[in-house]
PDB file of C-alpha atoms in Angstrom:
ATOM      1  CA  UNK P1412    -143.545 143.995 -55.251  1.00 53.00           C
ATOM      2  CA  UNK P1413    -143.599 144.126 -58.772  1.00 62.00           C
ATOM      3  CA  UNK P1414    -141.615 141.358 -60.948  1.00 60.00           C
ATOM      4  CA  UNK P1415    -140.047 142.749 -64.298  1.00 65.00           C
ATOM      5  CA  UNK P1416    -139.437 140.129 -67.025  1.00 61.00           C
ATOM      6  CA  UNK P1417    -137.050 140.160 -69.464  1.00 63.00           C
ATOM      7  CA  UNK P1418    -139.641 138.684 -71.956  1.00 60.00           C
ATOM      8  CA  UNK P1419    -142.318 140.961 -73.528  1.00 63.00           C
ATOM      9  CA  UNK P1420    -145.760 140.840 -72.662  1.00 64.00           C
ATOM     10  CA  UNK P1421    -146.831 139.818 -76.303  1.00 62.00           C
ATOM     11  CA  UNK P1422    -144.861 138.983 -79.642  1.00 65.00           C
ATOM     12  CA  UNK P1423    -144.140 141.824 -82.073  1.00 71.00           C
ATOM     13  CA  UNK P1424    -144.348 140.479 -85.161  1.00 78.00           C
ATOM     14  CA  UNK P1425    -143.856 143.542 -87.244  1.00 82.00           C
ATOM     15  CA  UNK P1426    -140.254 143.422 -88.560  1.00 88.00           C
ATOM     16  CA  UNK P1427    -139.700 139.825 -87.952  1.00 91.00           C
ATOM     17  CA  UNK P1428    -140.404 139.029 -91.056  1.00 92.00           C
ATOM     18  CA  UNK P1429    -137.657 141.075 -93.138  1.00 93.00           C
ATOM     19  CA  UNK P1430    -135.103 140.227 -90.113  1.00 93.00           C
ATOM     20  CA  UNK P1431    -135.268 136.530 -89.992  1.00 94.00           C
ATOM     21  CA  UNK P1432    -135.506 136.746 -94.324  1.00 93.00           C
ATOM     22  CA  UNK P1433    -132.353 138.405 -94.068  1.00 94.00           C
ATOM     23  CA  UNK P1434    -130.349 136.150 -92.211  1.00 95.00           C
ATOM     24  CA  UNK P1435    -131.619 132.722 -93.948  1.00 95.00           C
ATOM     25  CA  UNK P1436    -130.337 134.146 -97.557  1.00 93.00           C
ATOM     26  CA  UNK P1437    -130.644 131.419-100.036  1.00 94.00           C
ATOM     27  CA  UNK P1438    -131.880 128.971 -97.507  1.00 95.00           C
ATOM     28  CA  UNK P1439    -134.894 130.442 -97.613  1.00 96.00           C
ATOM     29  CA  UNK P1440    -138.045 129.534-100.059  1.00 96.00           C
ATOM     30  CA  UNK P1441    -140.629 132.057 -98.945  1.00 94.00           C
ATOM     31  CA  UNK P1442    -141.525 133.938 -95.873  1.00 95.00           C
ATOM     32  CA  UNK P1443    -144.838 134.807 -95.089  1.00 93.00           C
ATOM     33  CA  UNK P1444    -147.366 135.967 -92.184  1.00 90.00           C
ATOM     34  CA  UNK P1445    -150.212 133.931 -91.842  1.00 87.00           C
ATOM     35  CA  UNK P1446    -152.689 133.953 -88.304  1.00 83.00           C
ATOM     36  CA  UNK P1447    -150.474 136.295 -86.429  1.00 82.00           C
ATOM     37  CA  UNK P1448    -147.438 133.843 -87.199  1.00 87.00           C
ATOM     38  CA  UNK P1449    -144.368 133.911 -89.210  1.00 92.00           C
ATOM     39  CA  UNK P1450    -143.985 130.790 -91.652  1.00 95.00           C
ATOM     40  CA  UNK P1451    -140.788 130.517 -93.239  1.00 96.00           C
ATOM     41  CA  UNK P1452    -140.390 127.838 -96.169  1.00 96.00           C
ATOM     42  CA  UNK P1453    -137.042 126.649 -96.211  1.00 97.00           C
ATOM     43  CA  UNK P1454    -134.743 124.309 -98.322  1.00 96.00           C
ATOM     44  CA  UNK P1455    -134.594 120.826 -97.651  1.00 96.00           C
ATOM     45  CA  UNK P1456    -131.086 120.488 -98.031  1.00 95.00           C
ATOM     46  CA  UNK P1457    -130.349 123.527 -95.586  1.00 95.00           C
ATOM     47  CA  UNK P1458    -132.931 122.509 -92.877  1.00 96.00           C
ATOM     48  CA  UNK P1459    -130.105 121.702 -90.151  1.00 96.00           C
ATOM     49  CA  UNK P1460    -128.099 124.718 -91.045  1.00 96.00           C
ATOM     50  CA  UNK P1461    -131.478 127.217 -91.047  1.00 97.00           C
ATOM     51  CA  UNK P1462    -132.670 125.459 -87.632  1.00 97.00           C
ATOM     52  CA  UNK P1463    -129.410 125.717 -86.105  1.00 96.00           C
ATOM     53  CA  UNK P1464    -129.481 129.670 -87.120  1.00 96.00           C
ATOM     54  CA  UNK P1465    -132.843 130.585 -85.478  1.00 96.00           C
ATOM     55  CA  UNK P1466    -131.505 128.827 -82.701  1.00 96.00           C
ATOM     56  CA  UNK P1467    -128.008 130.131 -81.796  1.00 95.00           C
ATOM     57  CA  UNK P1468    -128.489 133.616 -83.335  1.00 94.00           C
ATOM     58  CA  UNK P1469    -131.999 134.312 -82.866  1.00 93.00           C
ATOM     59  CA  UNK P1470    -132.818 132.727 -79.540  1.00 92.00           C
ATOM     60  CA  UNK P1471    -135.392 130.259 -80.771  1.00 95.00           C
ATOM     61  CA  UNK P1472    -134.239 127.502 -78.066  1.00 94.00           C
ATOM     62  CA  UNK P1473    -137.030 124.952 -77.821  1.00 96.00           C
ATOM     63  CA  UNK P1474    -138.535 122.626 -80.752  1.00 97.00           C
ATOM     64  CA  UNK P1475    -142.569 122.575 -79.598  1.00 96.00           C
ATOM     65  CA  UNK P1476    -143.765 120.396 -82.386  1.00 96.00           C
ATOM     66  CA  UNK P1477    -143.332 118.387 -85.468  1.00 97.00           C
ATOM     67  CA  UNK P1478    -146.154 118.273 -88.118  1.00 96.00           C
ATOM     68  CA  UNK P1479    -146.807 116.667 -91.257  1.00 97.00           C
ATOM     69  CA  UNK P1480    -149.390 117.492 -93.785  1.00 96.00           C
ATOM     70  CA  UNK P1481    -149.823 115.347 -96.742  1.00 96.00           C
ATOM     71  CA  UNK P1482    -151.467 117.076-100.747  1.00 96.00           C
ATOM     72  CA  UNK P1483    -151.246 114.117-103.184  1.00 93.00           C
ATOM     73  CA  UNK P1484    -151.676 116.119-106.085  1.00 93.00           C
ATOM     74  CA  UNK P1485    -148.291 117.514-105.352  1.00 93.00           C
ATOM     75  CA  UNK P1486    -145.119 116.449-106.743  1.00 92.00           C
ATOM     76  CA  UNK P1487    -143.824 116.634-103.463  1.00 95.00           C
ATOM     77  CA  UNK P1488    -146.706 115.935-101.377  1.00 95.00           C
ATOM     78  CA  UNK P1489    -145.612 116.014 -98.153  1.00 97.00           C
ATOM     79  CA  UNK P1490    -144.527 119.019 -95.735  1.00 97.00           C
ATOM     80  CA  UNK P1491    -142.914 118.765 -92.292  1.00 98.00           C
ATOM     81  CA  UNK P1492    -143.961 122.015 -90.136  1.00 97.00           C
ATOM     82  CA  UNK P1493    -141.123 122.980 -87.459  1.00 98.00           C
ATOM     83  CA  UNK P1494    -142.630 124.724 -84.495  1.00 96.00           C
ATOM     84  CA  UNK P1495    -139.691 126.744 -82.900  1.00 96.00           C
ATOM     85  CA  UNK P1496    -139.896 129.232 -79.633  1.00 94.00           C
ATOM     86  CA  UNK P1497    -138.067 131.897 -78.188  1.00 92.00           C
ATOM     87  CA  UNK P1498    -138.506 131.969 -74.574  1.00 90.00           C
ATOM     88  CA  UNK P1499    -136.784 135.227 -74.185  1.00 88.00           C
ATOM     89  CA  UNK P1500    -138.321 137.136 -76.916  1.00 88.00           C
ATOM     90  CA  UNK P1501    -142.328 135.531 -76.719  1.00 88.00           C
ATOM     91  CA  UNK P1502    -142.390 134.766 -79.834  1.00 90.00           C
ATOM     92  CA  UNK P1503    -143.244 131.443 -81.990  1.00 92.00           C
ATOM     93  CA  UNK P1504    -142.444 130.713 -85.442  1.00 94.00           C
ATOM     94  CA  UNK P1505    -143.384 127.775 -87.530  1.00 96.00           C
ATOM     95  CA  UNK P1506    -139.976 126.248 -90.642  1.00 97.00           C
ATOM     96  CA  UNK P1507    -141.518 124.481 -92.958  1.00 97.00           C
ATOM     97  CA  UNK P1508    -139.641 122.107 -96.212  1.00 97.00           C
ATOM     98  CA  UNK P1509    -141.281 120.198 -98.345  1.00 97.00           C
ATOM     99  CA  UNK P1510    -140.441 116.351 -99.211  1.00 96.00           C
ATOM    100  CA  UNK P1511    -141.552 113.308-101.342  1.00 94.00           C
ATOM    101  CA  UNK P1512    -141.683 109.367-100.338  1.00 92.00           C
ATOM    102  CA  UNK P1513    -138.425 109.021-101.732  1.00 91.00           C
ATOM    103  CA  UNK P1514    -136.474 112.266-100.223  1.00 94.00           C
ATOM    104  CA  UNK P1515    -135.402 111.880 -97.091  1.00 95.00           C
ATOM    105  CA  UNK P1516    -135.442 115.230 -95.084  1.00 97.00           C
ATOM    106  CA  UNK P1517    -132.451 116.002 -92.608  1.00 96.00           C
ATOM    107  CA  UNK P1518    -133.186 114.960 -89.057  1.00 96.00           C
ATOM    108  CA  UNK P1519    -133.235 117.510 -85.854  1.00 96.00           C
ATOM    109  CA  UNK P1520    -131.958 115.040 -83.664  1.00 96.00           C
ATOM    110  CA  UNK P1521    -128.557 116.768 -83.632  1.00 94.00           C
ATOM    111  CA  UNK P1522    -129.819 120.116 -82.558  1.00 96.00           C
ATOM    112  CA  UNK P1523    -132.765 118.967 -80.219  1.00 96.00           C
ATOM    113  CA  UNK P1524    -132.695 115.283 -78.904  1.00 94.00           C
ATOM    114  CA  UNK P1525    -136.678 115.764 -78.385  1.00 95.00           C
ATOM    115  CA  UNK P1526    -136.944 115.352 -82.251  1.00 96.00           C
ATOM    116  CA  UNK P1527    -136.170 112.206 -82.467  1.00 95.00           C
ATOM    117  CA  UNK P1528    -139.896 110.907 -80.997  1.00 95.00           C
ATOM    118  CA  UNK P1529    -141.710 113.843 -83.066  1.00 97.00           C
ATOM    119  CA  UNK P1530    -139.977 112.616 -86.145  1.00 97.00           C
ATOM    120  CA  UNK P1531    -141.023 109.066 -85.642  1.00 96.00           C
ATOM    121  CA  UNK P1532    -144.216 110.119 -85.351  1.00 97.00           C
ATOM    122  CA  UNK P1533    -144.446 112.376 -88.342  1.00 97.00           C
ATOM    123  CA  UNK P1534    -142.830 108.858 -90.015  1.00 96.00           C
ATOM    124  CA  UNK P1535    -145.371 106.384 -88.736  1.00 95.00           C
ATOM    125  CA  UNK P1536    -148.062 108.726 -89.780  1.00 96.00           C
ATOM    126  CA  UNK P1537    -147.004 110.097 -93.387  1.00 96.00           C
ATOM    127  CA  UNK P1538    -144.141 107.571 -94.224  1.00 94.00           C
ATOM    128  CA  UNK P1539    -141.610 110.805 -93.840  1.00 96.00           C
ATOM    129  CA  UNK P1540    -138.010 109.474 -93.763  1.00 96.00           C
ATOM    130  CA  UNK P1541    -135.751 111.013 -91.867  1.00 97.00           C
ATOM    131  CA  UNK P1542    -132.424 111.302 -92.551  1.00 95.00           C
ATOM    132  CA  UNK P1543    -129.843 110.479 -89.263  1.00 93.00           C
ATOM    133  CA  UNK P1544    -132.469 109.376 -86.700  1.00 94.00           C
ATOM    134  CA  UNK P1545    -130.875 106.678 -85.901  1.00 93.00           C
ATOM    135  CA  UNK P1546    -134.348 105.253 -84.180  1.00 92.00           C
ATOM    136  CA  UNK P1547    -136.568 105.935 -87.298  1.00 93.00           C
ATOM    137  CA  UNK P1548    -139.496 103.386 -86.025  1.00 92.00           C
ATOM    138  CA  UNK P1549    -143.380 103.430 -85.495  1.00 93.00           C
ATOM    139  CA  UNK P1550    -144.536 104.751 -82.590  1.00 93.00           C
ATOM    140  CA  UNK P1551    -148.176 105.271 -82.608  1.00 92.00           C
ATOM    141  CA  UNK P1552    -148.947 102.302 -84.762  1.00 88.00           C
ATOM    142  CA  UNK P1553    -149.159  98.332 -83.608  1.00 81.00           C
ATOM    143  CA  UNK P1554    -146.117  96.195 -84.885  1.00 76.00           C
ATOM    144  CA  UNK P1555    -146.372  95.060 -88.556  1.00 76.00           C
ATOM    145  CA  UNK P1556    -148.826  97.414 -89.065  1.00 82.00           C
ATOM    146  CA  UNK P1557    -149.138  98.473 -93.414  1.00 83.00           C
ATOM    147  CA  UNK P1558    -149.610 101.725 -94.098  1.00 89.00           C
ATOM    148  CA  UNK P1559    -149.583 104.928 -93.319  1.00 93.00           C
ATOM    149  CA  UNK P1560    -152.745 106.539 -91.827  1.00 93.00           C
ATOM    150  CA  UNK P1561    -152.936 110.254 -91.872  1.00 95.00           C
ATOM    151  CA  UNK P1562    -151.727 109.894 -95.934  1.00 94.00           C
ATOM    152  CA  UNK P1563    -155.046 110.997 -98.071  1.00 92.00           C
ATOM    153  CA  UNK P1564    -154.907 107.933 -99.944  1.00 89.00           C
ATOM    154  CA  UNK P1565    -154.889 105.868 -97.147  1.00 88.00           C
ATOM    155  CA  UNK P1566    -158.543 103.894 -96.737  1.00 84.00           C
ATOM    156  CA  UNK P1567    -160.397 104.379 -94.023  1.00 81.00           C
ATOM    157  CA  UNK P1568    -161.012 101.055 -92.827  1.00 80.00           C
ATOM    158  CA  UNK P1569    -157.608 100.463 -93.308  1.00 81.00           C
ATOM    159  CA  UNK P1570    -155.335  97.293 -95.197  1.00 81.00           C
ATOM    160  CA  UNK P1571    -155.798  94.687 -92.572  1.00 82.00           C
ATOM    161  CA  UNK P1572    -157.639  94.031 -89.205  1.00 83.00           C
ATOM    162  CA  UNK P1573    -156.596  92.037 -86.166  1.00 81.00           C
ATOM    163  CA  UNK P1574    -158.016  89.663 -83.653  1.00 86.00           C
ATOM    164  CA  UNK P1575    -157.394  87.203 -81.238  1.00 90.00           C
ATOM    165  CA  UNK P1576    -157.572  83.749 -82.222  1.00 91.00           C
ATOM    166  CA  UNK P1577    -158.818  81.197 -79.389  1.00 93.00           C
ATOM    167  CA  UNK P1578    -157.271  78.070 -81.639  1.00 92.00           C
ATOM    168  CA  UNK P1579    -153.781  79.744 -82.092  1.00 91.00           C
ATOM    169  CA  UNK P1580    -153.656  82.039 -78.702  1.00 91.00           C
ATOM    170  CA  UNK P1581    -152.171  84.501 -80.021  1.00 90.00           C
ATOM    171  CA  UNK P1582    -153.442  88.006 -81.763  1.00 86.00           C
ATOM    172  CA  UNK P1583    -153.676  87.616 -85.685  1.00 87.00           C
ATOM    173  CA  UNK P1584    -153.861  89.603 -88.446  1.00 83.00           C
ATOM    174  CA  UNK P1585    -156.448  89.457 -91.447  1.00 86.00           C
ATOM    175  CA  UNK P1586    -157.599  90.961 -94.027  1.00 85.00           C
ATOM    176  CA  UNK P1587    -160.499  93.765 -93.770  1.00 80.00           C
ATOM    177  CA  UNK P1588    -164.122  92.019 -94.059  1.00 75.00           C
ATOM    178  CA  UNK P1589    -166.766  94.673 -93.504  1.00 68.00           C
ATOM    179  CA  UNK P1590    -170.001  92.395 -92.422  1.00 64.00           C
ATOM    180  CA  UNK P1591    -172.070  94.763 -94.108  1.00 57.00           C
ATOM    181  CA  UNK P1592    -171.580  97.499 -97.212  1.00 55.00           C
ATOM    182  CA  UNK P1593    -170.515 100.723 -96.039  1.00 55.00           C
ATOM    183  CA  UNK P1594    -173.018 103.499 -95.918  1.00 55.00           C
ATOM    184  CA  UNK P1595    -172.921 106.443 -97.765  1.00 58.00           C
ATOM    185  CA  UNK P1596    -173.905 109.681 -95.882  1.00 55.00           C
ATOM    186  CA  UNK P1597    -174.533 112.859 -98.099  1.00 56.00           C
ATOM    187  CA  UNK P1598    -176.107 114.978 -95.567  1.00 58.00           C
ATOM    188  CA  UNK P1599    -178.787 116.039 -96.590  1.00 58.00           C
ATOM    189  CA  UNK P1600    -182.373 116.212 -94.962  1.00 60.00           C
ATOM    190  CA  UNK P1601    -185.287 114.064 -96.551  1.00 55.00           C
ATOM    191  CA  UNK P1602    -187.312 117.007 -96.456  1.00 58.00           C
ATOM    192  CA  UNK P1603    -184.834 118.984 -98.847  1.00 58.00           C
ATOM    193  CA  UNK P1604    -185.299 116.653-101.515  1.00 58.00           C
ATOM    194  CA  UNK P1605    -183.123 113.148-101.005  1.00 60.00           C
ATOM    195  CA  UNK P1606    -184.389 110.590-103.130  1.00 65.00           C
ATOM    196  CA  UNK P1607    -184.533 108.041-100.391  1.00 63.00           C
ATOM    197  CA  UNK P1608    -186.585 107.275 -97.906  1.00 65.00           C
ATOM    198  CA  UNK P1609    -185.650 106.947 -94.224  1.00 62.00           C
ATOM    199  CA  UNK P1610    -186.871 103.680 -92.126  1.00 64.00           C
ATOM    200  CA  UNK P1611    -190.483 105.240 -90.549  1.00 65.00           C
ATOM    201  CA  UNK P1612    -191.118 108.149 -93.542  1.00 63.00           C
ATOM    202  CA  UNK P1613    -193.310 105.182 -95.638  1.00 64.00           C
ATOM    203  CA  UNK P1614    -195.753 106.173 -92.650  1.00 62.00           C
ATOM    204  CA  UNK P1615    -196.048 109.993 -94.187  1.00 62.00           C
ATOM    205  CA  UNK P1616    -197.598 108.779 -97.570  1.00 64.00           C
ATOM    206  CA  UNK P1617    -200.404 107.216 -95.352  1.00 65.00           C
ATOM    207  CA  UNK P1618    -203.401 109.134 -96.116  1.00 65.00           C
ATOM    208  CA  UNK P1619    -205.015 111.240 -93.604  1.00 64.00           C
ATOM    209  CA  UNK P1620    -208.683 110.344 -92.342  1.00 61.00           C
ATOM    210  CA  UNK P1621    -211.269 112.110 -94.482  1.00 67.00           C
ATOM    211  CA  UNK P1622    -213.775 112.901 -91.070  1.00 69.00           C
ATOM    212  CA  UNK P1623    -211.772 112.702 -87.652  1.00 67.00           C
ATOM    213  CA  UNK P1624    -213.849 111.809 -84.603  1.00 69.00           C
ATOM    214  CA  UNK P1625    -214.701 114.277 -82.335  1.00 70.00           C
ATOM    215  CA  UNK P1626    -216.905 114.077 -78.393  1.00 69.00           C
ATOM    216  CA  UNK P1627    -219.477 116.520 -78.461  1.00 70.00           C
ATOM    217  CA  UNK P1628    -220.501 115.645 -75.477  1.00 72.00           C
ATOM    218  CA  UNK P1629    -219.500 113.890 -72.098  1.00 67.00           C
ATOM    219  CA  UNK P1630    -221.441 111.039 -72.875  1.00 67.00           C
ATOM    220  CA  UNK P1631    -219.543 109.968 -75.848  1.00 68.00           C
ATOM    221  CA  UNK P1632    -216.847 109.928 -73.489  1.00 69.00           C
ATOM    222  CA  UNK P1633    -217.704 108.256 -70.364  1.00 69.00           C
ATOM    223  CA  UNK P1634    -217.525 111.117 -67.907  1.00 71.00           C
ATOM    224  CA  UNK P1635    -219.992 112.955 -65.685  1.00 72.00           C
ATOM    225  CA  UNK P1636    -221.561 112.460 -62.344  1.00 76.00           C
ATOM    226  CA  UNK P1637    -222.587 108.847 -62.656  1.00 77.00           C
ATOM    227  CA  UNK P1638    -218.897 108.120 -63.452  1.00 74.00           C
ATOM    228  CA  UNK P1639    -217.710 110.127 -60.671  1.00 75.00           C
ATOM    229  CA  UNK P1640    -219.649 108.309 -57.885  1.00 76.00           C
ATOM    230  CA  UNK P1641    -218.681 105.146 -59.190  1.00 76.00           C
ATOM    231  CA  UNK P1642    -215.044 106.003 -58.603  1.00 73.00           C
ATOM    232  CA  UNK P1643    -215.546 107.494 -55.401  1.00 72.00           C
ATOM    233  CA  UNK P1644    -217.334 104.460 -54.170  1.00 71.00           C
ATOM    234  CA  UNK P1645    -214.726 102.385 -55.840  1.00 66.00           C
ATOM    235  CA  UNK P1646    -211.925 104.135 -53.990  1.00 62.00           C
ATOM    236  CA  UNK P1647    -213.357 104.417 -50.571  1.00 60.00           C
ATOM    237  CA  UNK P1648    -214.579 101.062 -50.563  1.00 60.00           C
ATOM    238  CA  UNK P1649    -212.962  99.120 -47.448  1.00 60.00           C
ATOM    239  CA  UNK P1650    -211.077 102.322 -45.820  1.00 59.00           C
ATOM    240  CA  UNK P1651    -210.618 102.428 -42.283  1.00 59.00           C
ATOM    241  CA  UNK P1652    -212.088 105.548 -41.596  1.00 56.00           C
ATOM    242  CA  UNK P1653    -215.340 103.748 -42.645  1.00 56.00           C
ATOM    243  CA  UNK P1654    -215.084 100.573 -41.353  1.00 56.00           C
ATOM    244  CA  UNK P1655    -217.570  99.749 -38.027  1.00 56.00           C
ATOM    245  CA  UNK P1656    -218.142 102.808 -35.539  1.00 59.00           C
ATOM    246  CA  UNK P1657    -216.484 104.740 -32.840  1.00 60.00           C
ATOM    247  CA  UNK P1658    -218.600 102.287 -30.277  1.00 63.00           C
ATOM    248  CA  UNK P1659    -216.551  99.101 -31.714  1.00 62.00           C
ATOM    249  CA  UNK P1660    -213.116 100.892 -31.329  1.00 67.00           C
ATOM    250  CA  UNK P1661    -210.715  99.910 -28.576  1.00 70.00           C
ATOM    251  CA  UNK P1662    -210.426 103.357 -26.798  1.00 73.00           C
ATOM    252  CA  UNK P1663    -207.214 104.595 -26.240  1.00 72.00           C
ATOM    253  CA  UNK P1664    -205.289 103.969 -22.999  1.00 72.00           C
ATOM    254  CA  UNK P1665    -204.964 106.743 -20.474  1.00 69.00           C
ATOM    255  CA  UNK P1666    -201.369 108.467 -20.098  1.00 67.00           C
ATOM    256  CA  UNK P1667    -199.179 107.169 -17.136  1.00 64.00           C
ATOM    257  CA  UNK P1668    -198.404 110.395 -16.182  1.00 61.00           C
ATOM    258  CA  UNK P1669    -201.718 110.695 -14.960  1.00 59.00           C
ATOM    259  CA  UNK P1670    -202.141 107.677 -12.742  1.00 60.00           C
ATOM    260  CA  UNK P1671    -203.084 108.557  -9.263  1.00 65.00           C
ATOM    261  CA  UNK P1672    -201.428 105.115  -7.294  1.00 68.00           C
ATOM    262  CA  UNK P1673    -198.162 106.300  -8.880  1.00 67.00           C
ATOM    263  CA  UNK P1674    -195.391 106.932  -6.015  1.00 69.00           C
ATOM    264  CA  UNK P1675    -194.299 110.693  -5.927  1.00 71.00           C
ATOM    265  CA  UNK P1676    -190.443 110.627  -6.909  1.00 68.00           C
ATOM    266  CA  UNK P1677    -188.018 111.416  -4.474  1.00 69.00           C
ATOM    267  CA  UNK P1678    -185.150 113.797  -4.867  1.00 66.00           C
ATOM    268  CA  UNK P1679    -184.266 115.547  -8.195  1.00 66.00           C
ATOM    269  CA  UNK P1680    -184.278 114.170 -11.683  1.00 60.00           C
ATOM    270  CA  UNK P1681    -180.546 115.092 -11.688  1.00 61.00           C
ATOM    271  CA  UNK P1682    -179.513 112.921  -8.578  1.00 60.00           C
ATOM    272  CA  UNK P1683    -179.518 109.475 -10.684  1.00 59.00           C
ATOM    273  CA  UNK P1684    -176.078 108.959  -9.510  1.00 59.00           C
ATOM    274  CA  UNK P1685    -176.827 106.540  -7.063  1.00 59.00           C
ATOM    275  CA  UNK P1686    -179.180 104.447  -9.089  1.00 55.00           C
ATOM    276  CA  UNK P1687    -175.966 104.191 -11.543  1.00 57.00           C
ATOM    277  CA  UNK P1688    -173.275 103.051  -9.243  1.00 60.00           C
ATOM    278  CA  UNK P1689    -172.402  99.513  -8.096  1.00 61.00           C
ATOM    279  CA  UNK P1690    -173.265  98.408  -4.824  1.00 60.00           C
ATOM    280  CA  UNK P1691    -170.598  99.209  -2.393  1.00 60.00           C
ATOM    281  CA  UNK P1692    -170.123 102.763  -3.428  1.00 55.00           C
ATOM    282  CA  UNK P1693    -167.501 104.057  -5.736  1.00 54.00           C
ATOM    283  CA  UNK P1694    -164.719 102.567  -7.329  1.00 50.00           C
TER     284      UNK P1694
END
């Protein structure tokens, strides 16, 4: 039997774009297809009141995702990426705003209560603040960690490291100390012209020998038939098979099947009954 669905097969994208436009007005910031996708830039200040549109009046119920992306050289150098879909109509859209460390951006909490753990991660990641979340902590991130570490600027070996400290039981923090420098990797092969030299290449400027040594013959190698006999009688040496002669072997005993003072058997090889019973008969 064949089971009809009231969503579409695949997401029609054509149209979309003037449709949703239309009904954001002067919430909106651009609009724009990018990968098959609509991507609509929004204002800050109208995030709740655009996400609460899409979803009441254009079916995009569920909140997938919350993503931050960070571009220092901005002024505002941080976006938060909105990943909306409508289960109904197939189709996925991404609401985007763009915010600075010290502009808080409105929280989704009151439209999807999901959003409350996406936005804490977005802050313990890229030091977003959201406005309203009532919960705003780290979430991906030990306690008293510093820092933020998906920001650009942030270094890679980070502000501080921990261990745990056998005089004061407990885990402490530190600052970084790198044993050794970091090394620099640029990538690019020795043999396309990187002025270093890798551990083992000292062994290529070794110069090559100016007659190599070659056998001519088997002598100058130790083989032929004089060599071969001497293994053989090397190997050999001591097997059984040549050990004393068939006179000194112990022959081999004669099969008991074919002993003539053996008593014929009586009755069947099936009638072992008997023989297995208990004296007495059956019990």
């Amino acid at each position: 039997m064949t089971v009809l669905h009231s969503a579409p097969k695949f997401t029609l994208i054509d149209g979309l774009k003037d449709t949703l436009s239309g009904a954001l007005g002067d919430m909106l910031v651009e609009a724009k297809e990018e990968h098959g996708e609509l991507l609509l830039t929004v204002q800050r200040d109208s995030l709740e009141d655009a996400l609460r549109l899409l979803r009441d009046e254009h079916s995009y119920q569920q909140l997938m995702e919350i993503a931050g992306a960070d571009y220092p050289s901005r002024a505002e150098r941080f976006e938060v990426v909105y990943m909306l879909l409508s289960l109904t109509k197939n189709s996925r859209i991404m609401v985007k705003v763009t915010a600075s460390e010290a502009t808080p951006v409105p929280t989704a909490t009151t439209l999807w209560p999901n959003a409350g753990w996406l936005e804490r991660e977005v802050f313990d990641m890229y030091g977003v603040v959201f406005a309203g979340n009532m919960d705003l902590r780290r979430i991906l991130t030990d306690y008293g960690f510093e820092g933020h570490p998906f920001r650009k600027d942030f270094p890679l070996t980070g502000y501080v490291e921990l261990r745990y400290s056998e005089e004061e039981k407990r885990v402490v923090y530190e600052p970084v100390d790198l044993p050794q420098d970091l090394r620099t990797f640029d990538f690019m092969s020795p043999w396309e012209g990187a002025d270093y030299v890798l551990p083992g290449d000292e062994k290529a400027h070794t110069p090559p020998v100016d007659e190599p040594k070659t056998t001519d013959s088997p002598k100058e190698t130790g083989a032929g038939a004089k060599a071969d006999k001497e293994a053989e009688d090397k190997v050999s040496k001591g097997a059984p098979a040549e050990e004393g002669t068939e006179k000194d072997r112990t022959p081999a005993p004669e099969p008991t099947e074919d002993r003539k003072d053996r008593p014929k058997r009586k009755g069947k090889t099936t009638d072992t009954a008997p023989s297995t019973q208990p004296k007495g008969g059956k019990k």
